Tab-separated table of C-alpha atoms in Angstrom:
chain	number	residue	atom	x	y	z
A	14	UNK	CA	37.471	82.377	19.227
A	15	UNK	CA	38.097	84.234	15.962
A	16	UNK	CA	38.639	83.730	12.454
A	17	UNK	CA	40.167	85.475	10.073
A	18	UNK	CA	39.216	84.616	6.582
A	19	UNK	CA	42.777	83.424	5.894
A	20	UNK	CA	42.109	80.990	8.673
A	21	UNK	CA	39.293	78.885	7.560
A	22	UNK	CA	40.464	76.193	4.845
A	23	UNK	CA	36.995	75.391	3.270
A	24	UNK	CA	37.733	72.333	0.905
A	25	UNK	CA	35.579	70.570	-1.151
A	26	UNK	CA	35.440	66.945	-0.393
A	27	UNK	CA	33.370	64.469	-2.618
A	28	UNK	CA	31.356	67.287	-3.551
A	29	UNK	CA	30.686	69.048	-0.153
A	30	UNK	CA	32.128	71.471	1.506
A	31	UNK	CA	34.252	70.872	4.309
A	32	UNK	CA	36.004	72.922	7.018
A	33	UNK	CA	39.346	71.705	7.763
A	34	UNK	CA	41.163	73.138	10.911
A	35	UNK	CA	44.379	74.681	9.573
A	36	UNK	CA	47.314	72.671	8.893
A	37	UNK	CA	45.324	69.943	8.792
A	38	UNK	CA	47.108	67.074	6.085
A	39	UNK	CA	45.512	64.662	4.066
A	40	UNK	CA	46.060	61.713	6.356
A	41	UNK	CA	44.037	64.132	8.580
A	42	UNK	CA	41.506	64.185	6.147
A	43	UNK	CA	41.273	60.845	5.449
A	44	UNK	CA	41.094	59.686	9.047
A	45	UNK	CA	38.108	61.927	9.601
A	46	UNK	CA	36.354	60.655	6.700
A	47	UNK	CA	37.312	56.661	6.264
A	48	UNK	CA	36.723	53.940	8.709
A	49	UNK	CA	40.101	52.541	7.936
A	50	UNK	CA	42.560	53.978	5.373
A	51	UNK	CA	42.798	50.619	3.635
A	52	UNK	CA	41.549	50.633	-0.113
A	53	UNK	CA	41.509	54.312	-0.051
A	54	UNK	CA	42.774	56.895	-2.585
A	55	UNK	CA	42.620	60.736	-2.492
A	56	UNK	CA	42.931	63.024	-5.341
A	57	UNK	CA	43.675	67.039	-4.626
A	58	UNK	CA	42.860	69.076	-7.321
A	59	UNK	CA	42.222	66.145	-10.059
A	60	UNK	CA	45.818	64.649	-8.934
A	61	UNK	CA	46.848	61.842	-7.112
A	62	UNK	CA	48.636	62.043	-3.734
A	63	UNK	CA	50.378	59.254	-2.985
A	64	UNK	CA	50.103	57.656	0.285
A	65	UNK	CA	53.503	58.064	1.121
A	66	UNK	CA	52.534	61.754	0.848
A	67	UNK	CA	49.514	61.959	2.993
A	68	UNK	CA	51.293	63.052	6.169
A	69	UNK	CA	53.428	65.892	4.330
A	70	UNK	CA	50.630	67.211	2.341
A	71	UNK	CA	48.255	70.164	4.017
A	72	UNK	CA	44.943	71.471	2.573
A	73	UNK	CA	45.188	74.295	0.747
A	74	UNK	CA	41.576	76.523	0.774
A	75	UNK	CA	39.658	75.898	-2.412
A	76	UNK	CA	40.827	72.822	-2.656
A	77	UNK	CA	38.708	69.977	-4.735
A	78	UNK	CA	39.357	66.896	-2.894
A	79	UNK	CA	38.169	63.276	-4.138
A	80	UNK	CA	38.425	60.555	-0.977
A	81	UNK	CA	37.622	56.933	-3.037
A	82	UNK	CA	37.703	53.607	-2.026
A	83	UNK	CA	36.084	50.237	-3.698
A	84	UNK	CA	32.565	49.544	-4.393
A	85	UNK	CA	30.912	46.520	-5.982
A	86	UNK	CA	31.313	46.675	-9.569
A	87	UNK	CA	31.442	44.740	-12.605
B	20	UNK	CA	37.659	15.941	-10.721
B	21	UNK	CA	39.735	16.249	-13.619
B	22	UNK	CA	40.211	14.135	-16.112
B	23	UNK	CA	42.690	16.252	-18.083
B	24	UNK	CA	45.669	16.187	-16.237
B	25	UNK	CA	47.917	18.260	-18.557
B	26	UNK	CA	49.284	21.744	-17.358
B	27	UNK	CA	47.447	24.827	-19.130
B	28	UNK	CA	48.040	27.632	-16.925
B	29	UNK	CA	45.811	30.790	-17.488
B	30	UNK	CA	48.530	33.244	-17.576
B	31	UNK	CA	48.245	37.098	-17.484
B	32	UNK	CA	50.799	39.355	-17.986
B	33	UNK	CA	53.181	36.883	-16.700
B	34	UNK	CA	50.891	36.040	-13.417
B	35	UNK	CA	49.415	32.291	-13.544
B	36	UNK	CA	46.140	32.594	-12.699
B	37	UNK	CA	44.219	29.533	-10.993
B	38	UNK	CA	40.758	29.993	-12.573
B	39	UNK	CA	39.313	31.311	-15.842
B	40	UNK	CA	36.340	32.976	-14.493
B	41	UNK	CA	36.774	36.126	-13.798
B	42	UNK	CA	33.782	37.757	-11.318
B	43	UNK	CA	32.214	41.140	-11.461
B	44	UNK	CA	31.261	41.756	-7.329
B	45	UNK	CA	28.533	44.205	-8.585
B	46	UNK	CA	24.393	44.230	-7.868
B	47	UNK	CA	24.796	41.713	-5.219
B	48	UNK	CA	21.827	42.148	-2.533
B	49	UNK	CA	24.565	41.545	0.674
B	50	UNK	CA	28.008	40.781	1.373
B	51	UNK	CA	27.289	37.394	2.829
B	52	UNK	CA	26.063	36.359	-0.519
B	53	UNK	CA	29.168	37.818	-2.783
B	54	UNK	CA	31.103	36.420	-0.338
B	55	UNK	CA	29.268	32.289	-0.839
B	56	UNK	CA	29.151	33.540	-4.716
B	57	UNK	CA	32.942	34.302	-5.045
B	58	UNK	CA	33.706	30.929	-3.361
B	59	UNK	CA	31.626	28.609	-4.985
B	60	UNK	CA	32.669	30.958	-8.911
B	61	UNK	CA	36.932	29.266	-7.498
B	62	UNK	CA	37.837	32.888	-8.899
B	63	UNK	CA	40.785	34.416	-8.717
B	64	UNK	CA	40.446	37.599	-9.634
B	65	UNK	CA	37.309	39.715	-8.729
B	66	UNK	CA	36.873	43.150	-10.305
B	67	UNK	CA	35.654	46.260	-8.174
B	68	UNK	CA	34.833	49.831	-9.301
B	69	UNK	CA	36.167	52.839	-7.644
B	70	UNK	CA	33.413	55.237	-5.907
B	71	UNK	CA	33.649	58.565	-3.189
B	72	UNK	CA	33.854	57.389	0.380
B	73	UNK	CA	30.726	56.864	1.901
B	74	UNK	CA	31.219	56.765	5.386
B	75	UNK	CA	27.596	55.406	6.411
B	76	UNK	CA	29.395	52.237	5.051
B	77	UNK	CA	30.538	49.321	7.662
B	78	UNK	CA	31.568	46.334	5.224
B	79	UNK	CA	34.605	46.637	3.345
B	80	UNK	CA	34.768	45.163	0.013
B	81	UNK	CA	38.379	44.967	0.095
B	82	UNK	CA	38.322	43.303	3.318
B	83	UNK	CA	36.287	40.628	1.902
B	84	UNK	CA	38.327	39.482	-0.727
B	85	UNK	CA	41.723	39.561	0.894
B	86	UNK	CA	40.264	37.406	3.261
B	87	UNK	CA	38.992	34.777	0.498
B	88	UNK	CA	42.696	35.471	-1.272
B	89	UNK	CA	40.999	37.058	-3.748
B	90	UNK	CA	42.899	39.478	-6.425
B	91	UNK	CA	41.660	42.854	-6.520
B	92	UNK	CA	40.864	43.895	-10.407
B	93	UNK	CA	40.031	47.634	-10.254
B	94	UNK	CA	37.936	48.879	-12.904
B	95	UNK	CA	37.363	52.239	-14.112
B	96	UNK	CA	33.361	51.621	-14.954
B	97	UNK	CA	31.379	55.325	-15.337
B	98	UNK	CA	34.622	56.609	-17.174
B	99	UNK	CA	33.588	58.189	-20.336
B	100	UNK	CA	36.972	59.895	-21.382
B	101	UNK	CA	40.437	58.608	-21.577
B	102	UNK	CA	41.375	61.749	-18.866
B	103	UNK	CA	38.858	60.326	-16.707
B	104	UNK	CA	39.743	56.948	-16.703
B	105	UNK	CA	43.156	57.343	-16.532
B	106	UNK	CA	42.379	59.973	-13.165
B	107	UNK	CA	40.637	56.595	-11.936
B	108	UNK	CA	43.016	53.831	-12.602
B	109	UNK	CA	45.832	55.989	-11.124
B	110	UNK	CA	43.608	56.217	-7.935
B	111	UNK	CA	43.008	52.515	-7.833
B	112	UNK	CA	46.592	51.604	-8.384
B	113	UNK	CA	47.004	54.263	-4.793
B	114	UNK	CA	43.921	52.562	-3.551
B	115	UNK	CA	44.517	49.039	-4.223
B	116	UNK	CA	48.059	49.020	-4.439
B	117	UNK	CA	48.126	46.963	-7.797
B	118	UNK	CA	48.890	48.081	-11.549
B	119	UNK	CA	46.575	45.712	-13.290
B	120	UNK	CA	43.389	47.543	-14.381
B	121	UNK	CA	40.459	46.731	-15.996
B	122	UNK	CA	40.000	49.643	-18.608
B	123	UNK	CA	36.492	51.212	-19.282
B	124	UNK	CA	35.371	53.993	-21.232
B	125	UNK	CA	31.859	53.987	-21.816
B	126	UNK	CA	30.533	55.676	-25.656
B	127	UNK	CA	26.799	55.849	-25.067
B	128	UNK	CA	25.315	55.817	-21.819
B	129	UNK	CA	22.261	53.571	-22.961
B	130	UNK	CA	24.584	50.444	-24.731
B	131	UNK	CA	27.135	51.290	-22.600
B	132	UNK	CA	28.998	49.919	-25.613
B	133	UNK	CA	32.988	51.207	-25.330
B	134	UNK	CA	34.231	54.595	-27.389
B	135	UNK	CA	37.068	52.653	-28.827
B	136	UNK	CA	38.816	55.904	-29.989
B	137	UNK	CA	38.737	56.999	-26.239
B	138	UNK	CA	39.972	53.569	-24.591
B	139	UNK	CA	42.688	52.895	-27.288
B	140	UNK	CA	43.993	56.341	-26.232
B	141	UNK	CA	43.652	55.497	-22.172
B	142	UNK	CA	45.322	52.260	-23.275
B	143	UNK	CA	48.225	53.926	-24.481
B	144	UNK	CA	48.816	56.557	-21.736
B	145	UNK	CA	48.057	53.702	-18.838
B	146	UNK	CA	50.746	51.652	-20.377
B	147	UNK	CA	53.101	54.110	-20.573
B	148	UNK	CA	52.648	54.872	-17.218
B	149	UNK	CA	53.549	51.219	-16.399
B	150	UNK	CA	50.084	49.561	-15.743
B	151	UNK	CA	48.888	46.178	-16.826
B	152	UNK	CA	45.840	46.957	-19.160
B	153	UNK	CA	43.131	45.017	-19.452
B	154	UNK	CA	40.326	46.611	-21.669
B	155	UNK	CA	36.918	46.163	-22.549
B	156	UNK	CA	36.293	46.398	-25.542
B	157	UNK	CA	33.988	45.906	-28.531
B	158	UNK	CA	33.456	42.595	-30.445
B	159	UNK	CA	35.639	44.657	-33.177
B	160	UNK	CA	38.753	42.658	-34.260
B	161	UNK	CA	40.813	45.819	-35.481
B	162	UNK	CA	39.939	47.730	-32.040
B	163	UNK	CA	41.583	44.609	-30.432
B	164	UNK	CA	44.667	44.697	-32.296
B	165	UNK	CA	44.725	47.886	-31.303
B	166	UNK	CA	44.842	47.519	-28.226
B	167	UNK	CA	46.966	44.537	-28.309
B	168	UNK	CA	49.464	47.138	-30.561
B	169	UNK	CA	49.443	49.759	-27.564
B	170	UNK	CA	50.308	46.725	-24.870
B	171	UNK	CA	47.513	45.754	-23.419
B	172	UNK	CA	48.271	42.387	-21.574
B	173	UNK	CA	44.902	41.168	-22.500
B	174	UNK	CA	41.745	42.291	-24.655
B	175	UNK	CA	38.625	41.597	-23.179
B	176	UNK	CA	35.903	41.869	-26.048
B	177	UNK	CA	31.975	42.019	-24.865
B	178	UNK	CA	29.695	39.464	-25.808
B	179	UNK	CA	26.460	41.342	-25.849
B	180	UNK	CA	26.405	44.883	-24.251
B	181	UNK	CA	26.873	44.600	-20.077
B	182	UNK	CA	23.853	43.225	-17.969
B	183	UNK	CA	22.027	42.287	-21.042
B	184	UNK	CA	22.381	38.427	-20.910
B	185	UNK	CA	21.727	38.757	-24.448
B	186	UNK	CA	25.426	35.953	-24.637
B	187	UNK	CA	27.717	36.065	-27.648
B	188	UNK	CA	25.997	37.778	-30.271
B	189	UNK	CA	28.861	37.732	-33.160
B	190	UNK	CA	30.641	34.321	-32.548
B	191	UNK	CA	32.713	34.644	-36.054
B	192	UNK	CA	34.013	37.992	-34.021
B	193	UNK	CA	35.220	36.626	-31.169
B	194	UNK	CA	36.716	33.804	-33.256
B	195	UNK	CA	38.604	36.390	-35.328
B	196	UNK	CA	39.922	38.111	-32.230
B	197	UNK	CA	41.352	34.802	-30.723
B	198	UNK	CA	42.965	33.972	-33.627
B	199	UNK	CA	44.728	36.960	-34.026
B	200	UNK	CA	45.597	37.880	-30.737
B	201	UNK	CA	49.134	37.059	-28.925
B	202	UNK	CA	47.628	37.890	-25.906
B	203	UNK	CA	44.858	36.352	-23.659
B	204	UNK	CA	40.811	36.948	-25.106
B	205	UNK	CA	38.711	37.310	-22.019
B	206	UNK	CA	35.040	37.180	-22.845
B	207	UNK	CA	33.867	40.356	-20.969
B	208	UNK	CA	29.971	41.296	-20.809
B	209	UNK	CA	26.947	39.668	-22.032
B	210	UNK	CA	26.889	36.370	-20.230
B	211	UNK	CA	23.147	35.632	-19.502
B	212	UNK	CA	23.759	31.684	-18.171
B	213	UNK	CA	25.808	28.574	-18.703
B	214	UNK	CA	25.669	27.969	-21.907
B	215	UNK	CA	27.050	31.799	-22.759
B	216	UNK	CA	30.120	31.144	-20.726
B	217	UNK	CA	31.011	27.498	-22.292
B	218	UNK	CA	30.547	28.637	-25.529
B	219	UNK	CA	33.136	31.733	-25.237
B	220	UNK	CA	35.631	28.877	-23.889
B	221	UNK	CA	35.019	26.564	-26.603
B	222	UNK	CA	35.474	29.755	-29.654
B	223	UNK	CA	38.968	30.146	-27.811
B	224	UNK	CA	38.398	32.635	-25.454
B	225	UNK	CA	40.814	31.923	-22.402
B	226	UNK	CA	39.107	33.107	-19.786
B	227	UNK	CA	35.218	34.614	-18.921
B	228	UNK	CA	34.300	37.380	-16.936
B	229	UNK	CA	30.589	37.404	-15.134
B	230	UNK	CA	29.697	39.656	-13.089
B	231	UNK	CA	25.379	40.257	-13.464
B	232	UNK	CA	24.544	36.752	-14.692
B	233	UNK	CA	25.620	35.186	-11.347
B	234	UNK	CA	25.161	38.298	-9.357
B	235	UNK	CA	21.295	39.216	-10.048
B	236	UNK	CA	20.476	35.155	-10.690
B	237	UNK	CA	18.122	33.450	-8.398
B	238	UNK	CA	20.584	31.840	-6.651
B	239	UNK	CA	23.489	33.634	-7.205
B	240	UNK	CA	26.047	30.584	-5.625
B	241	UNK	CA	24.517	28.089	-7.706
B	242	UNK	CA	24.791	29.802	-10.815
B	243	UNK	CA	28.529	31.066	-9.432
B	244	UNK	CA	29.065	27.334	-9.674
B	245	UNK	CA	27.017	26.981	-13.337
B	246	UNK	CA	29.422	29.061	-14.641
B	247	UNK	CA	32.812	27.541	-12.879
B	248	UNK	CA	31.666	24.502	-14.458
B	249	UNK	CA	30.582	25.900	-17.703
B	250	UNK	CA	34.290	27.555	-17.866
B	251	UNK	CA	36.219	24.519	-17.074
B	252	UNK	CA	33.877	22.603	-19.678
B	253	UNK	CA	34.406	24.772	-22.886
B	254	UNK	CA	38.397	25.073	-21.875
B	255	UNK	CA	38.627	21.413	-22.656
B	256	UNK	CA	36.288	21.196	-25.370
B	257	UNK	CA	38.167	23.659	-26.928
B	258	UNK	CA	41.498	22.102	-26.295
B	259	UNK	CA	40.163	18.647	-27.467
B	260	UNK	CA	39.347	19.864	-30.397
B	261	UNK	CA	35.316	19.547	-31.798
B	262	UNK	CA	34.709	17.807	-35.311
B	263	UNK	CA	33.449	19.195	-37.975
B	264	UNK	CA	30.023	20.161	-38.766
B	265	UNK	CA	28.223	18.232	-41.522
B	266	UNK	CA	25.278	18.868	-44.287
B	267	UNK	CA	24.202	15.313	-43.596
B	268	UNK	CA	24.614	12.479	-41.337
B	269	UNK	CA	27.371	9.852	-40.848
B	270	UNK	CA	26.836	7.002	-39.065
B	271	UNK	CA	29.086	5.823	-36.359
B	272	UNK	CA	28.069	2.537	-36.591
B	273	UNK	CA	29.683	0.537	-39.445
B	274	UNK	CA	27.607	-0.922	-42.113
B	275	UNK	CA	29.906	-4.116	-42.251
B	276	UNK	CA	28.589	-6.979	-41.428
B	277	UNK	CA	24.756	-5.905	-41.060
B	278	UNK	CA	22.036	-8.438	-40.307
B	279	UNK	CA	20.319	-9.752	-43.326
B	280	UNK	CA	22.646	-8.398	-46.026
């Protein structure tokens, strides 16, 4: 199996980089990294995707992804 | 029990709120423990702060306090510009699915004392973009009208700077600030015990929020119930109204009709 450099989507999720297969959405995203998409948020590019948008929205290479959910805190 | 048996709701932003202690869920050692804390505080209204995924993770923070009917209260705690925290309450209100945030931008990362030019400006944007703002701020009584100015449904002045227990240390401030503001005062930060919560009640504060002083105590569910206690006391000081202090004594006891005279 081969790929062509416009085939990998490399993202950058919380920091790290992260191959995503292509086409892959951020509810795909978020399923691979969250136990449970409850109390989750996601950010592309230092914007916030709504949920409602999850399914409809792909990775685009080079993108700087943020996947947050609560943590104790005053 | 209750003695008092007149209404006086704790209301926020048009939302009656059933207790006026406010808990932080941070620097608890497990969940089990928040979880007998958070019960025994009879909060409403818990505040969480918004961090990356970590997937290592297996209890859910959220899960926990939907299942004690707990209201989430996202904050935006690390936030040291108005860009960032704005970035972070919009992700909370995706997250959480509520508009109320608890706003904080951070000045100096030693005080952690708020950059009031900073969270005034948040403020303003947040509001505009429809949230419910509830700041910390400052023990500054012109930073709180601000912030009252911009529409912020409460202002939530600190006591001492966060996790120092060091309790209320400009009384005549937070005096000032209750009786100029039209909204709620919640006593944010500072809290070391008791005492520290009581007396923010009885200077007019309506409500307290504690999140190290019961989370890092001893006995974090006894002192979760200290401060529950503490709350409810000072409320009804306050609303009975103290006397005044005196240079000197006056007796309570008449002199009328004293033996031997």
């Amino acid at each position: 199996m081969t790929h062509g450099p416009h085939r990998r989507v490399v993202v950058t999720v919380n920091g790290e980089a992260y191959e995503a297969v292509p086409g892959a959405t951020v509810a795909d995203l978020v399923a691979a990294w969250c136990r449970s998409p409850k109390g989750v948020a996601v950010a592309v590019d230092g914007t916030v995707v709504p949920r409602s948008e999850w399914d409809a929205t792909s990775m685009a290479p080079g993108s700087t992804v943020e996947v947050v959910t609560a943590a104790a805190g005053g | 029990m209750t003695v008092d048996a007149a209404p006086d709701p704790f209301v926020v932003a048009g939302t009656e709120l059933g207790s006026r202690l406010l808990l932080g869920t941070g620097g608890m050692t497990s969940p089990e423990s928040l979880g007998r804390a958070l019960v025994a505080s009879g909060t409403v209204l818990a505040t969480v702060a918004l961090r990356r995924v970590d997937p290592s993770t297996r209890h859910s923070l959220v899960d926990l306090l939907e299942g004690l009917g707990i209201r989430i209260l996202p904050n935006t705690a690390g936030c040291f510009t108005a860009a960032e925290a704005v970035l972070t309450a919009r992700l909370a209100r995706e997250a959480f699915a509520t508009d109320w945030v608890k706003l904080e931008v951070i000045g100096d990362d030693r005080t952690l004392l708020p950059d009031p030019i900073e969270l005034v400006d948040a403020a303003e944007q947040l509001v505009d973009d429809g949230f419910t703002v509830l700041p910390y701020c400052g023990d500054d009584p012109v930073v709180a009208r601000r912030l009252e100015q911009v529409g912020c449904a409460a202002v939530m002045p600190l006591g001492s700077p966060i996790g120092s227990g060091l309790g209320i240390r400009n009384p005549h401030n937070i005096e000032l600030i209750v009786e100029q503001a039209g909204v709620p005062v919640v006593l944010d930060a500072g809290i070391g015990t008791a005492s520290d919560a009581c007396l923010a009640m009885e200077l007019g504060c309506s409500a307290v929020l504690v999140a190290s002083a019961v989370t890092l105590a001893e006995d974090p569910e006894l002192m979760a119930g200290a401060m529950r206690e503490a709350v409810r006391a000072g409320r009804a000081a306050r609303r009975a109204g103290r006397i005044s202090r005196r240079f000197v004594a006056q007796a309570s006891s008449s002199f009328e009709g004293l033996v031997g005279r």
